PDB file of C-alpha atoms in Angstrom:
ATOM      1  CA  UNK A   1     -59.494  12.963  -0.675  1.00  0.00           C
ATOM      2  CA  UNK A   2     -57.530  10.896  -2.329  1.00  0.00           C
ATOM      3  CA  UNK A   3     -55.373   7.736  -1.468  1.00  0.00           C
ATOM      4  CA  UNK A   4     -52.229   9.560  -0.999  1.00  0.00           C
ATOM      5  CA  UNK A   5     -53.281  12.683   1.067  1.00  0.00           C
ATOM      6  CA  UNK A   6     -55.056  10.259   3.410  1.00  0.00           C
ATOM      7  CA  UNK A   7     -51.919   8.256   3.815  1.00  0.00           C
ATOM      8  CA  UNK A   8     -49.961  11.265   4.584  1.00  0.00           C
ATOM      9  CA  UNK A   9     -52.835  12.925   7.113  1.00  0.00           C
ATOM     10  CA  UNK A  10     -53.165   8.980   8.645  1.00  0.00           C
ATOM     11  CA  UNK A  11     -48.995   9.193   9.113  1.00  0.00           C
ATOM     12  CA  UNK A  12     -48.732  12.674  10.135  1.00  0.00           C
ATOM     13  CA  UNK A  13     -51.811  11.798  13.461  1.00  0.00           C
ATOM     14  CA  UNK A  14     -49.770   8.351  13.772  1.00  0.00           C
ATOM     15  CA  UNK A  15     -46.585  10.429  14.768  1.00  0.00           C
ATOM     16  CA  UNK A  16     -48.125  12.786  16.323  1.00  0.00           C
ATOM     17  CA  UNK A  17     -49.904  10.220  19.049  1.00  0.00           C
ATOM     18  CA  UNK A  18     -46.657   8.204  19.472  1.00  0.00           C
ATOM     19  CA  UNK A  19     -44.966  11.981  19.972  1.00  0.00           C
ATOM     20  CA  UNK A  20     -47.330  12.413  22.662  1.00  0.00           C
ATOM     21  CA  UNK A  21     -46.809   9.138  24.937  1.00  0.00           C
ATOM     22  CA  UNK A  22     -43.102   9.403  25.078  1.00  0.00           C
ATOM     23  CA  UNK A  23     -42.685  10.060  29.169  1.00  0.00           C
ATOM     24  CA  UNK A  24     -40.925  13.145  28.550  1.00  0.00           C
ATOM     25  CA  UNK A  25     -43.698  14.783  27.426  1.00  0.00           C
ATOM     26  CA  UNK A  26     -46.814  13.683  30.224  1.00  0.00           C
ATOM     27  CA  UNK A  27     -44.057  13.064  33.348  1.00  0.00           C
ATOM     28  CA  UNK A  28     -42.997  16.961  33.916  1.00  0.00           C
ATOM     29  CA  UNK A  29     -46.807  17.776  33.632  1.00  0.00           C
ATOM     30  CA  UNK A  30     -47.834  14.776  36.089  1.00  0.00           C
ATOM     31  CA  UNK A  31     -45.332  15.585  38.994  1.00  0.00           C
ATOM     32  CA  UNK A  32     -45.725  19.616  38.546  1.00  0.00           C
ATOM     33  CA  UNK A  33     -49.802  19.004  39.238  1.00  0.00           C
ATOM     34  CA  UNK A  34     -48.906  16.657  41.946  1.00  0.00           C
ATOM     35  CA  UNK A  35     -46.582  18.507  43.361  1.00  0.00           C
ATOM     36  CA  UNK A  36     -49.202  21.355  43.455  1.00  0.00           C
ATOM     37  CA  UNK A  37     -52.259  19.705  44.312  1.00  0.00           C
ATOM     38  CA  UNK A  38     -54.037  20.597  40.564  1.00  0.00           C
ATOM     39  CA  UNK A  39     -57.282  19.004  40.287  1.00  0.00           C
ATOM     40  CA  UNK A  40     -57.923  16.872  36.901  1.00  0.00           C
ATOM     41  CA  UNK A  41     -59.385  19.722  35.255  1.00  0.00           C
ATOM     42  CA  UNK A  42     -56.514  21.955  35.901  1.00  0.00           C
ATOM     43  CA  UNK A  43     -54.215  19.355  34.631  1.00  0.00           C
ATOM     44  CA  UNK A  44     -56.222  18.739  31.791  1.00  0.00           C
ATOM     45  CA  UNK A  45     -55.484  22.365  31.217  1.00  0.00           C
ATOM     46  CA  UNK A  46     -52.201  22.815  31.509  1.00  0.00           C
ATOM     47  CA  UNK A  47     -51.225  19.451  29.409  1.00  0.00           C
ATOM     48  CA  UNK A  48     -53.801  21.168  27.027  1.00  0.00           C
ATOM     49  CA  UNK A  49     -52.016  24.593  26.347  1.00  0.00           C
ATOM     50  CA  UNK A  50     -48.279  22.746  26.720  1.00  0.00           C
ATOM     51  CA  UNK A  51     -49.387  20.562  23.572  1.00  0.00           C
ATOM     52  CA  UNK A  52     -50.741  23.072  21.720  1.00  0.00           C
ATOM     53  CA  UNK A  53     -47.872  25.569  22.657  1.00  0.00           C
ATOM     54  CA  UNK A  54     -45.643  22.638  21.324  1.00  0.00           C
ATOM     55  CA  UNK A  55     -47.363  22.127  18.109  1.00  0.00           C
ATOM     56  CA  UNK A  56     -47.867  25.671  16.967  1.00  0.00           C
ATOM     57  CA  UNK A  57     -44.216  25.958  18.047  1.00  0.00           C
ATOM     58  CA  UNK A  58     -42.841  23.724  15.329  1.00  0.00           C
ATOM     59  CA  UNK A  59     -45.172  24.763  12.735  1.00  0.00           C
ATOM     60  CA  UNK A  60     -43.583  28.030  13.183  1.00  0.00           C
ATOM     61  CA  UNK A  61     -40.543  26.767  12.991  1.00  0.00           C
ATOM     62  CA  UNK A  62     -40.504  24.414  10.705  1.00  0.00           C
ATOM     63  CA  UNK A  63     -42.956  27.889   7.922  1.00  0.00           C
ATOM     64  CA  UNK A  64     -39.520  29.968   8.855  1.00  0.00           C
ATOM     65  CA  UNK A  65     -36.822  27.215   7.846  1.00  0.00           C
ATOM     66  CA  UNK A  66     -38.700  26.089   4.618  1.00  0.00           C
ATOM     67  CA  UNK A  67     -39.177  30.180   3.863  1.00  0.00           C
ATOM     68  CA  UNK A  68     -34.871  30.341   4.372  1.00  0.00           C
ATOM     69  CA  UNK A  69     -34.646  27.570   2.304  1.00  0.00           C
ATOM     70  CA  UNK A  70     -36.542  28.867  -0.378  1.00  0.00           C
ATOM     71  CA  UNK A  71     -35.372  31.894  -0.269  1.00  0.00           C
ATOM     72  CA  UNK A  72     -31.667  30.819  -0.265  1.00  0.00           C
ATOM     73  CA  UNK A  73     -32.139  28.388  -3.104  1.00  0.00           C
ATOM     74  CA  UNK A  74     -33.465  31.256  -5.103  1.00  0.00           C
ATOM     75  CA  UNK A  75     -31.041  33.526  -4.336  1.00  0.00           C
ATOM     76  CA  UNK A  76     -27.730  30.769  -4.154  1.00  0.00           C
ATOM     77  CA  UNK A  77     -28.941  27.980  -5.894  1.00  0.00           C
ATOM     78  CA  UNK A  78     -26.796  28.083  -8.972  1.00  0.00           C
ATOM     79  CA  UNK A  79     -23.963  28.497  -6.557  1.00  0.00           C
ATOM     80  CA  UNK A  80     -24.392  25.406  -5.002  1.00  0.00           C
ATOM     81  CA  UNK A  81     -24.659  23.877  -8.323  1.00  0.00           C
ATOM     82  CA  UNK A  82     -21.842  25.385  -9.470  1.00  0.00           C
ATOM     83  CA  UNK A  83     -19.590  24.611  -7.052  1.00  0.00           C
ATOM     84  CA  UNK A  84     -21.248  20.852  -6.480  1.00  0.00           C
ATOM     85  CA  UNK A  85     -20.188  20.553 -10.450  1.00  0.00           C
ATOM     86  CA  UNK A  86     -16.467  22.234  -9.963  1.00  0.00           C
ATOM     87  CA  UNK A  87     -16.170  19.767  -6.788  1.00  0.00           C
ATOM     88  CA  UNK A  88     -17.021  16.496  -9.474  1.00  0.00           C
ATOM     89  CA  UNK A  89     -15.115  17.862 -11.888  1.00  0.00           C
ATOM     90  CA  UNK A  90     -11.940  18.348  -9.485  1.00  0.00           C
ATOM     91  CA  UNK A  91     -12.545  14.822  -8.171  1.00  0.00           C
ATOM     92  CA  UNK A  92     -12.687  13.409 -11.483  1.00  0.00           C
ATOM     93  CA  UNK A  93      -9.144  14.983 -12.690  1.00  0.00           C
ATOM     94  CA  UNK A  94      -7.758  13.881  -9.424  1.00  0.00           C
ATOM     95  CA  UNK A  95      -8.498  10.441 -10.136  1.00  0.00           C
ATOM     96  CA  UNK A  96      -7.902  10.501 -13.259  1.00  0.00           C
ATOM     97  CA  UNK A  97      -4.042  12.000 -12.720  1.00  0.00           C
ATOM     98  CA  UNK A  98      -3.826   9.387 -10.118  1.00  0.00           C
ATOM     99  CA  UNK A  99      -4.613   6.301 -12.526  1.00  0.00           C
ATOM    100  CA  UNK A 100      -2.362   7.689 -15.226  1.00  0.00           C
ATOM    101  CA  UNK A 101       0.520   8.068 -12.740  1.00  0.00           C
ATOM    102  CA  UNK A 102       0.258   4.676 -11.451  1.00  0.00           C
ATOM    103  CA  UNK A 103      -0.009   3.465 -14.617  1.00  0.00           C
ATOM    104  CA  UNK A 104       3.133   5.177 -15.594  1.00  0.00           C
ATOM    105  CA  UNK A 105       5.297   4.186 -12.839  1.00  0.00           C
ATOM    106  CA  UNK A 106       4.243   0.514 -12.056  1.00  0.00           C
ATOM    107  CA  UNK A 107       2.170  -1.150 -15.568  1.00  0.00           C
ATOM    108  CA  UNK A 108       3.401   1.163 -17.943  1.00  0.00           C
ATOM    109  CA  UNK A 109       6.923   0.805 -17.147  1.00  0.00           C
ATOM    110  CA  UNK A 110       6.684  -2.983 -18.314  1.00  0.00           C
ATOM    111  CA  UNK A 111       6.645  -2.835 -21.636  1.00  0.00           C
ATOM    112  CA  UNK A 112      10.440  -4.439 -23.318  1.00  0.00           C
ATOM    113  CA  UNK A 113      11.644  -4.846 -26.484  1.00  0.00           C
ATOM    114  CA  UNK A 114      14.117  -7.668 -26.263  1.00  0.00           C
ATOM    115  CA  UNK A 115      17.157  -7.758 -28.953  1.00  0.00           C
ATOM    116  CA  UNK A 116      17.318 -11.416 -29.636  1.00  0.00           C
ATOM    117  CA  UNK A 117      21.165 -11.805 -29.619  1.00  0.00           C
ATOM    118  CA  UNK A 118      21.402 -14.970 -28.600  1.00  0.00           C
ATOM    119  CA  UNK A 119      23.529 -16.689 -25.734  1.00  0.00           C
ATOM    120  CA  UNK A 120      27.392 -16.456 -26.302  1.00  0.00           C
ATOM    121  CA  UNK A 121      30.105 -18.307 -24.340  1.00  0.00           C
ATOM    122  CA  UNK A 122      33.029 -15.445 -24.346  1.00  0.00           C
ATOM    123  CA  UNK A 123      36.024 -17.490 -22.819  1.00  0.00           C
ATOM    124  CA  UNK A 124      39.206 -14.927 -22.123  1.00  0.00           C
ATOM    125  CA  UNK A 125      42.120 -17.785 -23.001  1.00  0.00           C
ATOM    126  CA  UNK A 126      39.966 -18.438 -26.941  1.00  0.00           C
ATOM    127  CA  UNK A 127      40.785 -14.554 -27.554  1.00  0.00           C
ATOM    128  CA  UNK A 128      36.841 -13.394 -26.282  1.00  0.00           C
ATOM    129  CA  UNK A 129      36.210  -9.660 -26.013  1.00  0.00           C
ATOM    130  CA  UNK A 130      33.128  -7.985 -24.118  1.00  0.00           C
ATOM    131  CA  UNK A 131      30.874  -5.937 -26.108  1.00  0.00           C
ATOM    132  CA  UNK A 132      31.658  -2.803 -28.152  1.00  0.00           C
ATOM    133  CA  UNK A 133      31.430  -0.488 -25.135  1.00  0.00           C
ATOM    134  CA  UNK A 134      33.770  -2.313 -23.300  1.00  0.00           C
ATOM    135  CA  UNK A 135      31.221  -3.467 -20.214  1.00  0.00           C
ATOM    136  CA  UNK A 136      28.639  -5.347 -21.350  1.00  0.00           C
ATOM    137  CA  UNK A 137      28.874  -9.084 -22.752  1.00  0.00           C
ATOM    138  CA  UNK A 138      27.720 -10.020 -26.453  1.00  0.00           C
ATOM    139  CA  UNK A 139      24.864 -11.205 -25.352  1.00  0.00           C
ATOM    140  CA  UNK A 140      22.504  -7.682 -24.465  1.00  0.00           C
ATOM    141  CA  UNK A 141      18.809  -7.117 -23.497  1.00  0.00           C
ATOM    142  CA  UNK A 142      17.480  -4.133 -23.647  1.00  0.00           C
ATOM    143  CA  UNK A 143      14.249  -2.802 -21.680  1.00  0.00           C
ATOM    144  CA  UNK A 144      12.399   0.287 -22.992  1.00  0.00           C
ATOM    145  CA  UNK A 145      11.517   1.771 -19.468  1.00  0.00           C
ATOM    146  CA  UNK A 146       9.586   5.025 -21.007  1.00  0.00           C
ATOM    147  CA  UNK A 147      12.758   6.983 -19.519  1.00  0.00           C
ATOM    148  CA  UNK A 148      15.278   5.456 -21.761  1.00  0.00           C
ATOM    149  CA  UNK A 149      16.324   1.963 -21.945  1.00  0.00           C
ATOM    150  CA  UNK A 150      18.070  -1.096 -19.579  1.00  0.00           C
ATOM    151  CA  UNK A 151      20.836  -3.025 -20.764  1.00  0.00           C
ATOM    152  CA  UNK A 152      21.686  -5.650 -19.225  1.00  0.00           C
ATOM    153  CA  UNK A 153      23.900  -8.357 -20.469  1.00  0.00           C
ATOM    154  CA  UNK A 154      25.486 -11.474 -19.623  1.00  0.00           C
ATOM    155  CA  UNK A 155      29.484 -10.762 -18.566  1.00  0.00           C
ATOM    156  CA  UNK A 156      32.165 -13.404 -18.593  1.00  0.00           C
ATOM    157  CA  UNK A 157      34.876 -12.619 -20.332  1.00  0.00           C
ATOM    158  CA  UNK A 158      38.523 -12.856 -18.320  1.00  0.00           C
ATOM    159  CA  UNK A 159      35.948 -13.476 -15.302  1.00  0.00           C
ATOM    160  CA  UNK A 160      32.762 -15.845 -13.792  1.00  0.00           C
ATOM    161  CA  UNK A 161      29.534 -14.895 -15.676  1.00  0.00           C
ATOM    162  CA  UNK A 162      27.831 -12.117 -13.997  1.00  0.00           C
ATOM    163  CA  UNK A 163      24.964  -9.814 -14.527  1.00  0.00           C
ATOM    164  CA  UNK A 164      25.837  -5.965 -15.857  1.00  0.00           C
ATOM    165  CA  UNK A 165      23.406  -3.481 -16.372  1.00  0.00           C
ATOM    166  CA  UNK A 166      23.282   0.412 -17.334  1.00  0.00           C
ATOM    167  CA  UNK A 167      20.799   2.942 -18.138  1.00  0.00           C
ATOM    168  CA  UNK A 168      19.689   3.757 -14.432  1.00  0.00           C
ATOM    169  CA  UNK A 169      20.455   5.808 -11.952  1.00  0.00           C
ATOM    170  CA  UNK A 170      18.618   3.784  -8.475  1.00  0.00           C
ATOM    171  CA  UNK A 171      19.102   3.359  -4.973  1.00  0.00           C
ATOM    172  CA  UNK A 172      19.244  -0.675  -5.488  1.00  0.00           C
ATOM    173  CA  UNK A 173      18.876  -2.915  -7.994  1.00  0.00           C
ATOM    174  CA  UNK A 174      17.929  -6.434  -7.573  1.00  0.00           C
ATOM    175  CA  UNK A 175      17.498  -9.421 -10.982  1.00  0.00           C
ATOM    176  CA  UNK A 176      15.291 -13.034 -10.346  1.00  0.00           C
ATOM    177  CA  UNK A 177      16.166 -15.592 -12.635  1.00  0.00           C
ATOM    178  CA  UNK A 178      13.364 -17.866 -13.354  1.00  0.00           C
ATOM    179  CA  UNK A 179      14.548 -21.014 -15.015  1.00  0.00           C
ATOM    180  CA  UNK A 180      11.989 -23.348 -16.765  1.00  0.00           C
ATOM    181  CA  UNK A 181      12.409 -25.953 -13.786  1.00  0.00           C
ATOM    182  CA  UNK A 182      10.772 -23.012 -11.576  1.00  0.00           C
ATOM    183  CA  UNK A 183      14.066 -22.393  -9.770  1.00  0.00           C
ATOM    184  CA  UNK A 184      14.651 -18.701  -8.677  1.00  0.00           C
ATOM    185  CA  UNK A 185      17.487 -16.759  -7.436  1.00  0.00           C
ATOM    186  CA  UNK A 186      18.026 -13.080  -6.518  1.00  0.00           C
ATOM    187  CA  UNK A 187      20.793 -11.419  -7.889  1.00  0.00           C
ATOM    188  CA  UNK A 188      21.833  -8.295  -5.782  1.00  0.00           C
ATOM    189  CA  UNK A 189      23.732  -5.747  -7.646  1.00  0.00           C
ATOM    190  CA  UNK A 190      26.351  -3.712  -6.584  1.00  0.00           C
ATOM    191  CA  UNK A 191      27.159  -0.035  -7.806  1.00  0.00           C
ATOM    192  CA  UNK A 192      30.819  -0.124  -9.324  1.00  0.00           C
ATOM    193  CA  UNK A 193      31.912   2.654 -12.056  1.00  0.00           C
ATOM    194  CA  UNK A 194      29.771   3.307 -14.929  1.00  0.00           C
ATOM    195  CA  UNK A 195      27.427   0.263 -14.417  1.00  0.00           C
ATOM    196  CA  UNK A 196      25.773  -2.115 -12.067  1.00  0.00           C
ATOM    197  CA  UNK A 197      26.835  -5.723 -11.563  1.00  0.00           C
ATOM    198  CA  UNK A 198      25.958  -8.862 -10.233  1.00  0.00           C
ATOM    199  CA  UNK A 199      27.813  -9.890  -6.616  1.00  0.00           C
ATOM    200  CA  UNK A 200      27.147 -13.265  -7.491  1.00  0.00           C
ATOM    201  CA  UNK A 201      28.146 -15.376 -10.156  1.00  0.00           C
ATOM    202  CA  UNK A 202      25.573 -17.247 -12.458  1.00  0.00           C
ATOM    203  CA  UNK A 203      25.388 -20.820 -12.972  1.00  0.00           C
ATOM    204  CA  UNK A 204      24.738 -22.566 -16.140  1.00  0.00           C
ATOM    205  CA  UNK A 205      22.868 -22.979 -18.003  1.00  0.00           C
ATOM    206  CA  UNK A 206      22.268 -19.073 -19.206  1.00  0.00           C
ATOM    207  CA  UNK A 207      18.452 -19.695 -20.382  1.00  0.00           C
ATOM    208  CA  UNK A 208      15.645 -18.520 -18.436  1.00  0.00           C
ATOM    209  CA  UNK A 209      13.854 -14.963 -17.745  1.00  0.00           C
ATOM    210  CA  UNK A 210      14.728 -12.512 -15.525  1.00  0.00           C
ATOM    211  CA  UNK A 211      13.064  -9.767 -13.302  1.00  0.00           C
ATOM    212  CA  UNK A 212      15.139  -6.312 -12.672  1.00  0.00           C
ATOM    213  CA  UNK A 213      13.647  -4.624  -9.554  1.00  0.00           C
ATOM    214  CA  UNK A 214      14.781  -0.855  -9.443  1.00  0.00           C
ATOM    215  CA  UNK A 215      14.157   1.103  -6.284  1.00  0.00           C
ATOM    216  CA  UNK A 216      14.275   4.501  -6.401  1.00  0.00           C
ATOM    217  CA  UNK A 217      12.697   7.404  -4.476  1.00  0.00           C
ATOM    218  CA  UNK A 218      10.694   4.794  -2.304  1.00  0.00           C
ATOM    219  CA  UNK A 219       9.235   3.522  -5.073  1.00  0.00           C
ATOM    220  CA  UNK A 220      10.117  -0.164  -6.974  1.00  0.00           C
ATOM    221  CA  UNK A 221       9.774  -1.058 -10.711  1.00  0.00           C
ATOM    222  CA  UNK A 222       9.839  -4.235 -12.217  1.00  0.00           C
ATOM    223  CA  UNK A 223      11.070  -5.134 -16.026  1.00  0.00           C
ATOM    224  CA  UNK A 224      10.933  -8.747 -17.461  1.00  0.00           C
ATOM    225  CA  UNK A 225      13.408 -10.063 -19.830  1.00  0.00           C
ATOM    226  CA  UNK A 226      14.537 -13.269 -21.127  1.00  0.00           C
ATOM    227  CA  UNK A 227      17.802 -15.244 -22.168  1.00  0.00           C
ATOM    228  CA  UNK A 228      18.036 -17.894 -24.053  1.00  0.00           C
ATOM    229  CA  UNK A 229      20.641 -20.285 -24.107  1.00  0.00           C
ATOM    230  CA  UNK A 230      21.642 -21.710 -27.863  1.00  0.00           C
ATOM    231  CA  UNK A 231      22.950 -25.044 -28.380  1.00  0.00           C
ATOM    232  CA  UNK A 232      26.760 -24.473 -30.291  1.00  0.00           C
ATOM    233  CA  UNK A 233      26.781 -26.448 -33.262  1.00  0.00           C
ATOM    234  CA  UNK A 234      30.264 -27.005 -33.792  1.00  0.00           C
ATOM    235  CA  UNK A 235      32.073 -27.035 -30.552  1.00  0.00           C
ATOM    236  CA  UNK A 236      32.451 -26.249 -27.241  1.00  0.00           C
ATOM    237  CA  UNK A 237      34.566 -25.934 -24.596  1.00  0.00           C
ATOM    238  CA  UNK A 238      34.759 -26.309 -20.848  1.00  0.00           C
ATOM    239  CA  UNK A 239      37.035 -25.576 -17.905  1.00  0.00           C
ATOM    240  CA  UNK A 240      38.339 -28.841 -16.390  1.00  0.00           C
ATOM    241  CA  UNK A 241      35.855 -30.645 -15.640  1.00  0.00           C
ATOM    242  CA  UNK A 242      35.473 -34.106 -16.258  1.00  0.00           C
ATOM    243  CA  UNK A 243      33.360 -34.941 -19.129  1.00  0.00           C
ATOM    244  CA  UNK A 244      30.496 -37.736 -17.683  1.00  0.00           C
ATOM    245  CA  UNK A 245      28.714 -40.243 -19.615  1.00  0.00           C
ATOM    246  CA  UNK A 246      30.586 -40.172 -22.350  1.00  0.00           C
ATOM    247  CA  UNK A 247      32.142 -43.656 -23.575  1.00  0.00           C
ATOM    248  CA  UNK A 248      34.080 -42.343 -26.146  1.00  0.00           C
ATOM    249  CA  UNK A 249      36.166 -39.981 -23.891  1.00  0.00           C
ATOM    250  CA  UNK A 250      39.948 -40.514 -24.016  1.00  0.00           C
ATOM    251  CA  UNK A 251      42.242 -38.203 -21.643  1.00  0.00           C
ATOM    252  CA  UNK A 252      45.586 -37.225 -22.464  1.00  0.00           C
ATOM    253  CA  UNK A 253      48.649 -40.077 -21.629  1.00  0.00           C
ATOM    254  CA  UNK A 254      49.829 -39.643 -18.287  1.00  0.00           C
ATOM    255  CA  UNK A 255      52.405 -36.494 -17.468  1.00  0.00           C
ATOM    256  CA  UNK A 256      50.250 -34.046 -20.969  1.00  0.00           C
ATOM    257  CA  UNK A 257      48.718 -30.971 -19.751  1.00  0.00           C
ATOM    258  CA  UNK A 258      45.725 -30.359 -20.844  1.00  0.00           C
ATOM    259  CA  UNK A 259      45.335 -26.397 -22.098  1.00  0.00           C
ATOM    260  CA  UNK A 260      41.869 -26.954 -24.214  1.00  0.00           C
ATOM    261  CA  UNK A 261      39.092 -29.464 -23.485  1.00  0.00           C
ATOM    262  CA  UNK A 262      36.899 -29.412 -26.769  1.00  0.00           C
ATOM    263  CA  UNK A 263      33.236 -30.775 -26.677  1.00  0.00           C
ATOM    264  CA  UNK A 264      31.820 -32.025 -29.648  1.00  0.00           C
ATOM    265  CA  UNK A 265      28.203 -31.923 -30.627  1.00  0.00           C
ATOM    266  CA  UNK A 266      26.546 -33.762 -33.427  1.00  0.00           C
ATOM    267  CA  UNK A 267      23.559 -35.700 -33.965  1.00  0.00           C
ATOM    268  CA  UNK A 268      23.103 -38.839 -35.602  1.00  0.00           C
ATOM    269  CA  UNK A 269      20.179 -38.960 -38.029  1.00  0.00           C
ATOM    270  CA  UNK A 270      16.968 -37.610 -36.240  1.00  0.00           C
ATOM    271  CA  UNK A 271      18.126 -38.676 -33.059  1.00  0.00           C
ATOM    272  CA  UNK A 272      18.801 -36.429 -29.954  1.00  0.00           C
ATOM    273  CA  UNK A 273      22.317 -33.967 -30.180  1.00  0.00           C
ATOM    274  CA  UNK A 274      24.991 -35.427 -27.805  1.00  0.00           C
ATOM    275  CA  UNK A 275      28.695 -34.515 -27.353  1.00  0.00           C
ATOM    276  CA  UNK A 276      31.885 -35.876 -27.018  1.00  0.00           C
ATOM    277  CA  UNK A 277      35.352 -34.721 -24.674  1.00  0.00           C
ATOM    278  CA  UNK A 278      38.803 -34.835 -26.699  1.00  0.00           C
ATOM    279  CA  UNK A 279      41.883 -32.685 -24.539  1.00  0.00           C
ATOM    280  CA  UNK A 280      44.634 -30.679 -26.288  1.00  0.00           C
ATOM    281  CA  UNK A 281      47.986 -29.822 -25.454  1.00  0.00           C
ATOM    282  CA  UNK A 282      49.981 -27.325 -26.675  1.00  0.00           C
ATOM    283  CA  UNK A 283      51.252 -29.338 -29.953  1.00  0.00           C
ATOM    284  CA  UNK A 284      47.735 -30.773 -30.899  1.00  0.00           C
TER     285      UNK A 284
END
């Protein structure tokens, strides 16, 4: 006999004796021969068949499953395989659609191909006109979604800067500006024609990166983009305001409207760019 059929006889009579001592198996037989007045013999007896009944019962048990179980491995065996394959295989596919359709509508979507255009001021009273298709601003991003692309553009011409955008058809649209400072704000857009636009007007500067949310269906997709704002070299102009920090400012003589307030940028040698305010009237 070797070490591992002794192991398994040793475990097999271990069982067997804790089996026996559980109290469901010796109570019933203890109160039935009290009960009846057996003597020890008679009780020795009786436990004596009952265990032996219950141990030739679950051999015979235990022969007729293993007999079904070879039997129905023989006969359906490969079915079981088969369809314990098909089921891995079906699984597999189903996670595998699942991936590729999140990747499509969340990571995939996030892929842009900016048009570096540049920044442009577009002022209504220096003769500015909005962009060839008549909505969107000269300045124009545009975000390859995988379903066609975003534009969206700075507008300001005859108007307050605000966002536009086209190329979508959503139940909302929201666009974060990030500036470098890490100020945000949320831009809601509002359905109007043939495009989307900004409620809100944008402050200046015009440089930082942006973040168009699209809802649609229940579902939300982000695309990044960026603006940059350009330095003019030549000139500038403002609204009104009055030019600060700047010594060399002169305003108009008292009772001259001003029409035109022109900023003037230069740099001297290879120090920093600064500006200067001169007004014009209508003659100058």
């Amino acid at each position: 006999m070797n070490a591992r059929a002794f192991f398994l006889i040793a475990a097999v009579a271990g069982v067997g004796i804790l089996h026996t001592i559980v109290p469901d198996h010796w109570v019933p037989i203890t109160l039935i021969a009290r009960q009846r007045g057996w003597s020890k013999r008679e009780t020795g007896e009786a436990a004596f068949k009952a265990g032996v009944g219950h141990v030739l019962s679950t051999l015979v048990i235990s022969i007729a499953v293993w007999i079904a179980g070879v039997a129905f491995a023989d006969k359906f065996g490969h079915v079981v395989d088969t369809a314990a394959s098909l089921a891995l295989i079906g699984f597999g596919g189903w996670i595998a659609v699942s991936a590729l359709r999140e990747m499509r509508g969340s990571g995939g979507q996030r892929h842009t191909h900016g048009h570096a255009l540049g920044h442009s001021h577009d002022f209504s009273h220096l003769g500015g006109t909005p962009g060839p298709d008549g909505i969107h601003g000269p300045e124009l991003q545009e975000i390859e979604t995988g379903h066609g692309a975003l534009k969206l553009s700075i507008f300001e011409s005859g108007q307050p800067p605000h966002f536009r955008l086209t190329g979508t058809t959503a139940d909302s649209i929201d666009v974060e500006t990030l500036r470098d400072n890490s100020a945000r704000q949320i831009f809601t857009m509002v359905k109007r024609k043939d495009y989307w636009e900004s409620v809100d007007e944008i402050p200046e500067p015009h440089g930082f990166t942006v973040e168009i949310t699209v809802e649609h269906g229940g579902h939300a997709h982000k695309y990044p983009a960026e603006f940059i704002e350009h330095a003019h070299d030549h000139h500038g102009h403002d609204h009104g305001e009055e030019p600060e920090n700047d010594p060399l400012y002169a305003p108009l003589r008292g009772g001259e409207v001003v029409l035109v307030r022109h900023a003037h940028i230069h740099r001297h040698g290879n120090g920093p760019a600064h500006q200067h305010f001169h007004d014009h009237d209508a003659q100058n």
